[in-house]
Amino acid sequence: MAYEKELELALLAVQRAAILTKSVYSSHSKGTLTKTDSSPVTIGDFGAQALIIASIKSAFPNDEVVGEEDADDLRANPDLKNLVWDLVQQAKLSDPAAQDKIGGPIKSADDMLKALDGGASEGGNKGRIWALDPIDGTKGFLRGGQYAVCLALMVDGVPTVGVIGCPNLPVDDKAPLDSKIGTDADDKEGKGVLFGAVKGQGATSRALTDGKLEAPKTITMSPLPDVAQATFCESVEAGHSSHGDQADIARKLGITKASVRMDSQAKYCSIARGAGDLYLRLPTSKTYQEKIWDHAAGVVLVQEAGGEVTDAYGKQLNFGIGRTLKENKGIVAAPKAVHAKVIEVVKEVLSAKKD
Ligand SMILES: Nc1ncnc2c1ncn2[C@@H]1O[C@H](COP(=O)(O)OS(=O)(=O)O)[C@@H](OP(=O)(O)O)[C@H]1O
Ligand SMILES: [Mg+2]
Ligand SMILES: [Mg+2]
Ligand SMILES: [Mg+2]
């Protein structure tokens, strides 16, 4: 199968990084800093990015990576660097063969910084470029909500392989998607899912482990004969997507069920496995550009589970023009059969707002 090696590498690399993020999640000190855009970053984000880029470079040294983080803060703060280096050394897959497949341990703190800085690609529509979000939903990670470790391979600007680890989602995909799953998460017994998809080959989920990969299970979106019956997912943070516009859209579609608010690409994962149906992300500002690492993996997953993902105007997402989706505004993900109907209503709501 095409991209078999890339998928396995991505699944194992995300699984190893999740060992690190879980250890930070359950520790009271997360080494949180505030970035220049006022968003938070933790020692978990830095460690997970270093581990995943080291894995990619061990298997595919010529591939580029667009990663959210870089090593500047760690170079400026040796104590913080040492904290991350300790975590990185501790995070290893329990199965030696699996650990070998992703290049073994990072050899030194300097190599760790180099790996962390390996995510500086400017992106583009030529060749193989990975999009990496080491912790998506950092605010959820800090709050005790959902978060996700997200990795996608883009080929000539098209998301082609997508892998997402969700340490706080229930493994059982029949678990009802209620607000508790979104905002009162934990990574204890029965939690932790690893999603994977390759363009043209379908989407899967399996339990997240700390060693070998479990056997995959095919996932699909729920059939949704009547859009009024939909459950829709949206961001927790009101600053990240417009809850007001999303409520108007839901009302116009006849949706009566309450939305499920959850952080991170766990929203894409949930609808891809039929726990929830729609993901609405309406812009809150005219200037914010969505980052490719916040969407690339989730888009492959939803497309391969039978869904369609566009921007809020129904325009195809263009992942091949840099680190952001600057040609697009907002995100709408829905089962193929109802996507056009949802976009029609989204456009109505957006045009009613025009000044
Ligand atoms: N203003 C604004 N508008 C839209 N999106 C923004 C904005 N600011 C940040 N971000 C990005 O949102 C990512 C998290 O998205 P979520 O859907 O998980 O948001 S939320 O935390 O549930 O509200 C989050 O990803 P992480 O930084 O990886 O957590 C950000 O990249
Ligand atoms: Mg961030
Ligand atoms: Mg993110
Ligand atoms: Mg992030």
Short mmCIF file of C-alpha atoms and ligand atoms in Angstrom, two decimals:
data_model
loop_
_atom_site.label_atom_id
_atom_site.label_comp_id
_atom_site.label_asym_id
_atom_site.label_seq_id
_atom_site.Cartn_x
_atom_site.Cartn_y
_atom_site.Cartn_z
CA MET A 1 0.00 0.00 0.00
CA ALA A 2 1.19 3.51 -0.76
CA TYR A 3 2.47 5.49 2.25
CA GLU A 4 2.54 2.40 4.47
CA LYS A 5 5.93 3.31 5.92
CA GLU A 6 4.94 6.95 6.43
CA LEU A 7 1.73 5.94 8.23
CA GLU A 8 3.52 3.50 10.54
CA LEU A 9 6.24 6.05 11.32
CA ALA A 10 3.66 8.74 12.06
CA LEU A 11 1.56 6.44 14.28
CA LEU A 12 4.58 5.33 16.31
CA ALA A 13 6.07 8.83 16.52
CA VAL A 14 2.78 10.28 17.77
CA GLN A 15 2.41 7.39 20.21
CA ARG A 16 5.86 8.09 21.67
CA ALA A 17 5.23 11.83 21.89
CA ALA A 18 1.95 11.12 23.70
CA ILE A 19 3.88 9.28 26.44
CA LEU A 20 5.63 12.59 27.07
CA THR A 21 2.53 14.79 26.85
CA LYS A 22 0.65 12.45 29.22
CA SER A 23 3.42 12.69 31.78
CA VAL A 24 3.24 16.49 31.63
CA TYR A 25 -0.59 16.44 31.67
CA SER A 26 -0.61 14.59 34.96
CA SER A 27 2.15 16.68 36.55
CA HIS A 28 1.30 19.89 38.32
CA SER A 29 4.11 21.90 36.78
CA LYS A 30 3.83 22.30 33.03
CA GLY A 31 6.50 24.96 32.48
CA THR A 32 4.01 27.23 30.74
CA LEU A 33 5.25 30.25 28.78
CA THR A 34 3.27 32.82 26.84
CA LYS A 35 4.23 33.27 23.20
CA THR A 36 4.33 36.58 21.35
CA ASP A 37 0.79 35.96 20.03
CA SER A 38 -0.35 35.57 23.70
CA SER A 39 -1.00 31.84 23.29
CA PRO A 40 0.44 29.34 25.80
CA VAL A 41 3.20 26.82 25.19
CA THR A 42 4.43 24.19 27.67
CA ILE A 43 7.35 21.84 28.15
CA GLY A 44 4.99 19.21 26.69
CA ASP A 45 4.72 21.08 23.38
CA PHE A 46 8.52 21.47 23.10
CA GLY A 47 9.31 17.87 24.03
CA ALA A 48 6.68 16.35 21.75
CA GLN A 49 7.81 18.42 18.77
CA ALA A 50 11.47 17.44 19.28
CA LEU A 51 10.61 13.73 19.53
CA ILE A 52 8.39 13.72 16.45
CA ILE A 53 10.77 15.67 14.22
CA ALA A 54 13.65 13.39 15.28
CA SER A 55 11.49 10.41 14.26
CA ILE A 56 10.62 11.93 10.87
CA LYS A 57 14.24 12.86 10.13
CA SER A 58 15.48 9.36 11.05
CA ALA A 59 13.23 7.74 8.46
CA PHE A 60 12.90 10.49 5.83
CA PRO A 61 15.89 12.82 6.16
CA ASN A 62 14.99 14.88 3.09
CA ASP A 63 11.43 15.67 4.12
CA GLU A 64 10.58 19.14 5.40
CA VAL A 65 8.50 19.90 8.49
CA VAL A 66 6.18 22.81 9.26
CA GLY A 67 6.03 22.61 13.06
CA GLU A 68 4.30 25.00 15.42
CA GLU A 69 7.14 25.43 17.91
CA ASP A 70 10.88 26.21 17.84
CA ALA A 71 13.79 26.05 20.29
CA ASP A 72 14.27 29.81 20.93
CA ASP A 73 12.74 29.75 24.43
CA LEU A 74 14.79 26.70 25.45
CA ARG A 75 18.04 28.17 24.12
CA ALA A 76 17.33 31.29 26.20
CA ASN A 77 16.48 29.36 29.35
CA PRO A 78 18.82 26.47 30.27
CA ASP A 79 16.64 25.36 33.23
CA LEU A 80 13.67 24.96 30.94
CA LYS A 81 15.86 23.17 28.39
CA ASN A 82 17.00 20.71 31.07
CA LEU A 83 13.42 20.05 32.13
CA VAL A 84 12.44 19.23 28.54
CA TRP A 85 15.58 17.13 28.02
CA ASP A 86 14.68 15.01 31.08
CA LEU A 87 11.21 14.41 29.70
CA VAL A 88 12.51 13.58 26.22
CA GLN A 89 14.93 10.99 27.62
CA GLN A 90 12.16 9.32 29.61
CA ALA A 91 9.71 9.04 26.71
CA LYS A 92 10.42 5.75 24.98
CA LEU A 93 8.21 3.08 23.46
CA SER A 94 8.21 -0.09 25.55
CA ASP A 95 8.63 -2.27 22.45
CA PRO A 96 12.29 -2.08 21.30
CA ALA A 97 11.44 -2.83 17.65
CA ALA A 98 8.90 -0.02 17.60
CA GLN A 99 11.36 2.35 19.30
CA ASP A 100 13.98 1.43 16.63
CA LYS A 101 11.56 2.12 13.79
CA ILE A 102 11.35 5.75 14.89
CA GLY A 103 15.10 6.16 15.17
CA GLY A 104 15.68 5.27 18.83
CA PRO A 105 16.34 7.90 21.47
CA ILE A 106 17.54 11.44 20.77
CA LYS A 107 21.24 11.33 21.64
CA SER A 108 21.91 14.69 23.29
CA ALA A 109 20.27 17.91 24.46
CA ASP A 110 21.83 19.67 21.47
CA ASP A 111 20.29 17.15 19.10
CA MET A 112 16.97 17.77 20.84
CA LEU A 113 17.23 21.52 20.17
CA LYS A 114 18.21 20.85 16.56
CA ALA A 115 15.19 18.58 16.11
CA LEU A 116 12.90 21.16 17.71
CA ASP A 117 14.19 23.78 15.27
CA GLY A 118 13.57 21.41 12.37
CA GLY A 119 9.99 22.60 11.99
CA ALA A 120 10.82 25.90 10.30
CA SER A 121 9.81 24.98 6.74
CA GLU A 122 7.86 27.69 4.96
CA GLY A 123 5.58 25.04 3.45
CA GLY A 124 4.48 25.12 -0.19
CA ASN A 125 3.01 22.97 -2.92
CA LYS A 126 6.10 21.02 -3.97
CA GLY A 127 7.30 17.72 -2.55
CA ARG A 128 6.90 16.15 0.86
CA ILE A 129 6.21 18.42 3.83
CA TRP A 130 4.96 17.31 7.23
CA ALA A 131 2.64 19.56 9.27
CA LEU A 132 3.11 19.06 13.00
CA ASP A 133 1.16 20.32 15.99
CA PRO A 134 2.87 18.71 18.99
CA ILE A 135 0.04 19.71 21.32
CA ASP A 136 -3.08 21.02 19.67
CA GLY A 137 -5.46 22.58 22.15
CA THR A 138 -2.76 23.68 24.58
CA LYS A 139 -5.40 25.65 26.46
CA GLY A 140 -7.41 22.43 26.86
CA PHE A 141 -4.24 20.60 27.90
CA LEU A 142 -3.74 23.16 30.68
CA ARG A 143 -7.42 23.29 31.65
CA GLY A 144 -7.89 19.52 31.86
CA GLY A 145 -9.83 19.22 28.60
CA GLN A 146 -9.18 17.58 25.27
CA TYR A 147 -5.90 17.96 23.43
CA ALA A 148 -4.29 16.16 20.50
CA VAL A 149 -0.88 15.33 19.06
CA CYS A 150 -1.28 15.92 15.32
CA LEU A 151 0.92 14.99 12.38
CA ALA A 152 0.16 15.05 8.65
CA LEU A 153 2.22 14.42 5.54
CA MET A 154 1.41 16.76 2.69
CA VAL A 155 2.46 15.75 -0.80
CA ASP A 156 2.62 18.62 -3.31
CA GLY A 157 0.48 20.65 -0.90
CA VAL A 158 -2.21 17.99 -0.44
CA PRO A 159 -2.72 16.43 3.01
CA THR A 160 -2.15 12.74 2.30
CA VAL A 161 -1.38 10.97 5.58
CA GLY A 162 -2.99 12.11 8.84
CA VAL A 163 -2.34 10.83 12.37
CA ILE A 164 -3.83 12.19 15.58
CA GLY A 165 -3.33 10.96 19.14
CA CYS A 166 -6.05 11.96 21.61
CA PRO A 167 -4.96 10.83 25.10
CA ASN A 168 -8.21 12.00 26.74
CA LEU A 169 -10.83 10.65 24.33
CA PRO A 170 -12.60 7.40 25.25
CA VAL A 171 -11.41 4.41 23.23
CA ASP A 172 -14.99 3.27 22.83
CA ASP A 173 -16.36 5.18 19.87
CA LYS A 174 -19.92 4.42 20.94
CA ALA A 175 -19.40 6.49 24.05
CA PRO A 176 -21.90 9.33 23.84
CA LEU A 177 -20.39 12.62 22.78
CA ASP A 178 -21.45 14.77 25.66
CA SER A 179 -20.10 17.97 27.07
CA LYS A 180 -18.24 16.04 29.77
CA ILE A 181 -15.99 14.47 27.13
CA GLY A 182 -15.13 17.94 25.93
CA THR A 183 -14.32 19.81 29.05
CA ASP A 184 -13.92 17.41 31.94
CA ALA A 185 -11.44 15.03 30.43
CA ASP A 186 -9.01 12.60 31.99
CA ASP A 187 -6.52 10.13 30.61
CA LYS A 188 -7.21 7.32 33.03
CA GLU A 189 -8.48 3.80 32.31
CA GLY A 190 -10.24 3.40 28.94
CA LYS A 191 -8.91 6.66 27.54
CA GLY A 192 -6.51 7.38 24.71
CA VAL A 193 -7.13 6.90 20.99
CA LEU A 194 -4.80 6.92 18.00
CA PHE A 195 -6.40 7.86 14.69
CA GLY A 196 -4.84 7.34 11.25
CA ALA A 197 -5.78 7.89 7.63
CA VAL A 198 -4.18 7.78 4.20
CA LYS A 199 -5.78 9.50 1.22
CA GLY A 200 -7.79 6.94 -0.73
CA GLN A 201 -7.35 4.21 1.91
CA GLY A 202 -9.91 5.04 4.62
CA ALA A 203 -9.59 6.04 8.25
CA THR A 204 -8.90 3.98 11.38
CA SER A 205 -8.73 4.22 15.13
CA ARG A 206 -7.08 2.08 17.78
CA ALA A 207 -6.22 2.38 21.45
CA LEU A 208 -3.19 4.52 22.15
CA THR A 209 -0.49 2.38 23.82
CA ASP A 210 3.04 2.99 25.06
CA GLY A 211 4.58 0.31 22.84
CA LYS A 212 3.47 -1.70 19.81
CA LEU A 213 0.58 -0.50 17.67
CA GLU A 214 -2.77 -2.12 18.38
CA ALA A 215 -4.79 -3.56 15.47
CA PRO A 216 -6.67 -0.80 13.63
CA LYS A 217 -10.43 -0.55 13.28
CA THR A 218 -12.09 1.20 10.34
CA ILE A 219 -14.05 4.31 11.29
CA THR A 220 -16.70 6.19 9.32
CA MET A 221 -18.90 9.20 9.91
CA SER A 222 -22.50 8.56 10.97
CA PRO A 223 -25.11 8.55 8.24
CA LEU A 224 -27.07 11.77 8.74
CA PRO A 225 -30.29 11.57 6.71
CA ASP A 226 -31.65 14.70 8.41
CA VAL A 227 -29.25 17.52 9.24
CA ALA A 228 -31.67 18.75 11.95
CA GLN A 229 -30.64 15.66 13.96
CA ALA A 230 -26.96 16.64 13.91
CA THR A 231 -24.70 17.10 16.89
CA PHE A 232 -22.15 19.76 16.14
CA CYS A 233 -18.72 20.34 17.66
CA GLU A 234 -17.11 23.70 18.22
CA SER A 235 -14.13 25.23 20.03
CA VAL A 236 -14.18 25.82 23.74
CA GLU A 237 -12.50 29.22 23.50
CA ALA A 238 -14.91 31.88 22.25
CA GLY A 239 -11.90 33.72 20.81
CA HIS A 240 -11.08 30.86 18.44
CA SER A 241 -14.45 30.49 16.71
CA SER A 242 -17.68 32.42 16.79
CA HIS A 243 -20.10 30.66 19.13
CA GLY A 244 -22.81 33.19 18.22
CA ASP A 245 -22.61 32.57 14.46
CA GLN A 246 -22.42 28.83 15.06
CA ALA A 247 -25.58 28.95 17.19
CA ASP A 248 -27.38 30.92 14.44
CA ILE A 249 -26.33 28.37 11.82
CA ALA A 250 -27.47 25.47 13.98
CA ARG A 251 -30.83 27.14 14.59
CA LYS A 252 -31.36 27.74 10.85
CA LEU A 253 -30.52 24.09 10.16
CA GLY A 254 -33.18 23.04 12.68
CA ILE A 255 -30.59 21.61 15.06
CA THR A 256 -31.89 21.42 18.62
CA LYS A 257 -29.15 19.39 20.32
CA ALA A 258 -26.65 21.41 22.34
CA SER A 259 -23.23 21.80 20.76
CA VAL A 260 -20.30 19.83 22.13
CA ARG A 261 -17.42 22.12 22.93
CA MET A 262 -13.99 20.57 22.89
CA ASP A 263 -10.48 21.80 22.30
CA SER A 264 -8.20 20.63 19.52
CA GLN A 265 -8.51 18.38 16.49
CA ALA A 266 -10.35 15.93 18.76
CA LYS A 267 -13.33 17.62 17.04
CA TYR A 268 -12.30 16.22 13.63
CA CYS A 269 -11.59 12.84 15.25
CA SER A 270 -14.96 12.71 16.97
CA ILE A 271 -17.02 13.42 13.87
CA ALA A 272 -14.83 11.06 11.80
CA ARG A 273 -15.86 8.18 14.07
CA GLY A 274 -19.53 9.17 14.17
CA ALA A 275 -19.46 10.68 17.65
CA GLY A 276 -20.93 13.99 16.50
CA ASP A 277 -21.63 15.03 12.94
CA LEU A 278 -20.50 18.56 12.13
CA TYR A 279 -17.52 20.75 13.02
CA LEU A 280 -18.20 24.46 12.67
CA ARG A 281 -15.35 26.97 13.07
CA LEU A 282 -16.54 30.42 12.08
CA PRO A 283 -13.96 33.20 12.14
CA THR A 284 -13.90 35.63 15.03
CA SER A 285 -11.59 38.09 13.34
CA LYS A 286 -10.96 39.35 9.82
CA THR A 287 -7.22 39.01 10.18
CA TYR A 288 -6.58 35.63 11.87
CA GLN A 289 -5.11 33.04 9.50
CA GLU A 290 -5.71 29.40 10.43
CA LYS A 291 -2.45 27.44 10.76
CA ILE A 292 -1.96 24.40 8.55
CA TRP A 293 -0.91 22.24 11.54
CA ASP A 294 -4.29 22.91 13.19
CA HIS A 295 -6.14 21.21 10.33
CA ALA A 296 -4.05 19.05 7.96
CA ALA A 297 -4.29 15.75 9.86
CA GLY A 298 -7.95 16.24 10.82
CA VAL A 299 -8.90 16.99 7.22
CA VAL A 300 -7.44 13.69 5.92
CA LEU A 301 -9.23 11.83 8.70
CA VAL A 302 -12.66 13.36 8.00
CA GLN A 303 -12.31 13.05 4.21
CA GLU A 304 -11.38 9.38 4.53
CA ALA A 305 -14.28 8.74 6.92
CA GLY A 306 -16.78 10.02 4.34
CA GLY A 307 -16.81 13.72 5.03
CA GLU A 308 -16.06 16.95 3.26
CA VAL A 309 -14.05 19.84 4.70
CA THR A 310 -13.95 23.34 3.23
CA ASP A 311 -13.73 26.85 4.54
CA ALA A 312 -16.85 28.71 5.70
CA TYR A 313 -17.61 29.82 2.12
CA GLY A 314 -17.38 26.30 0.69
CA LYS A 315 -13.92 27.00 -0.77
CA GLN A 316 -11.35 24.18 -0.89
CA LEU A 317 -8.64 24.55 1.77
CA ASN A 318 -5.28 25.42 0.24
CA PHE A 319 -2.51 23.82 2.30
CA GLY A 320 0.16 24.55 -0.33
CA ILE A 321 0.75 28.28 0.13
CA GLY A 322 2.77 28.48 3.32
CA ARG A 323 2.38 27.95 7.05
CA THR A 324 -1.18 29.27 7.12
CA LEU A 325 -4.44 28.82 5.23
CA LYS A 326 -4.34 32.46 4.20
CA GLU A 327 -6.73 32.02 1.26
CA ASN A 328 -9.43 30.55 3.52
CA LYS A 329 -11.71 31.81 6.28
CA GLY A 330 -13.16 29.45 8.88
CA ILE A 331 -13.77 25.71 8.60
CA VAL A 332 -16.87 23.59 7.95
CA ALA A 333 -16.58 19.80 8.19
CA ALA A 334 -19.65 17.65 7.53
CA PRO A 335 -20.74 14.35 6.00
CA LYS A 336 -20.54 14.66 2.17
CA ALA A 337 -24.32 14.38 1.74
CA VAL A 338 -25.13 17.43 3.87
CA HIS A 339 -22.05 19.61 3.40
CA ALA A 340 -23.58 21.78 0.62
CA LYS A 341 -26.70 22.41 2.70
CA VAL A 342 -24.60 23.46 5.70
CA ILE A 343 -22.51 25.83 3.56
CA GLU A 344 -25.69 27.43 2.14
CA VAL A 345 -26.80 28.29 5.68
CA VAL A 346 -23.32 29.40 6.78
CA LYS A 347 -23.23 31.83 3.84
CA GLU A 348 -26.66 33.21 4.78
CA VAL A 349 -25.53 33.85 8.34
CA LEU A 350 -22.24 35.42 7.23
CA SER A 351 -23.82 37.66 4.61
CA ALA A 352 -26.46 38.89 7.07
CA LYS A 353 -23.54 40.13 9.20
CA LYS A 354 -21.80 42.10 6.43
CA ASP A 355 -21.35 45.77 7.23
N1 LIG B 1 -7.77 33.82 17.27
C1 LIG B 1 -7.75 32.55 16.92
N2 LIG B 1 -8.67 32.08 16.06
C2 LIG B 1 -8.69 30.80 15.70
N3 LIG B 1 -7.81 29.89 16.14
C3 LIG B 1 -6.86 30.31 17.00
C4 LIG B 1 -6.80 31.62 17.44
N4 LIG B 1 -5.76 31.75 18.29
C5 LIG B 1 -5.20 30.52 18.37
N5 LIG B 1 -5.86 29.66 17.59
C6 LIG B 1 -5.56 28.26 17.32
O1 LIG B 1 -6.57 27.44 17.85
C7 LIG B 1 -5.97 26.21 18.15
C8 LIG B 1 -6.84 25.45 19.09
O2 LIG B 1 -8.07 25.38 18.46
P1 LIG B 1 -9.27 24.81 19.21
O3 LIG B 1 -10.37 24.58 18.27
O4 LIG B 1 -8.80 23.67 20.02
O5 LIG B 1 -9.64 26.01 20.12
S1 LIG B 1 -10.14 25.94 21.54
O6 LIG B 1 -8.94 25.98 22.37
O7 LIG B 1 -11.01 24.84 21.75
O8 LIG B 1 -10.87 27.15 21.59
C9 LIG B 1 -4.66 26.60 18.75
O9 LIG B 1 -3.78 25.53 18.56
P2 LIG B 1 -2.65 25.24 19.68
O10 LIG B 1 -1.84 26.51 19.78
O11 LIG B 1 -1.90 24.13 19.00
O12 LIG B 1 -3.34 24.85 20.90
C10 LIG B 1 -4.28 27.82 17.95
O13 LIG B 1 -3.39 27.54 16.90
MG MG B 2 -0.15 26.87 20.21
MG MG B 3 -3.06 23.76 17.32
MG MG B 4 -0.06 23.39 19.39
#
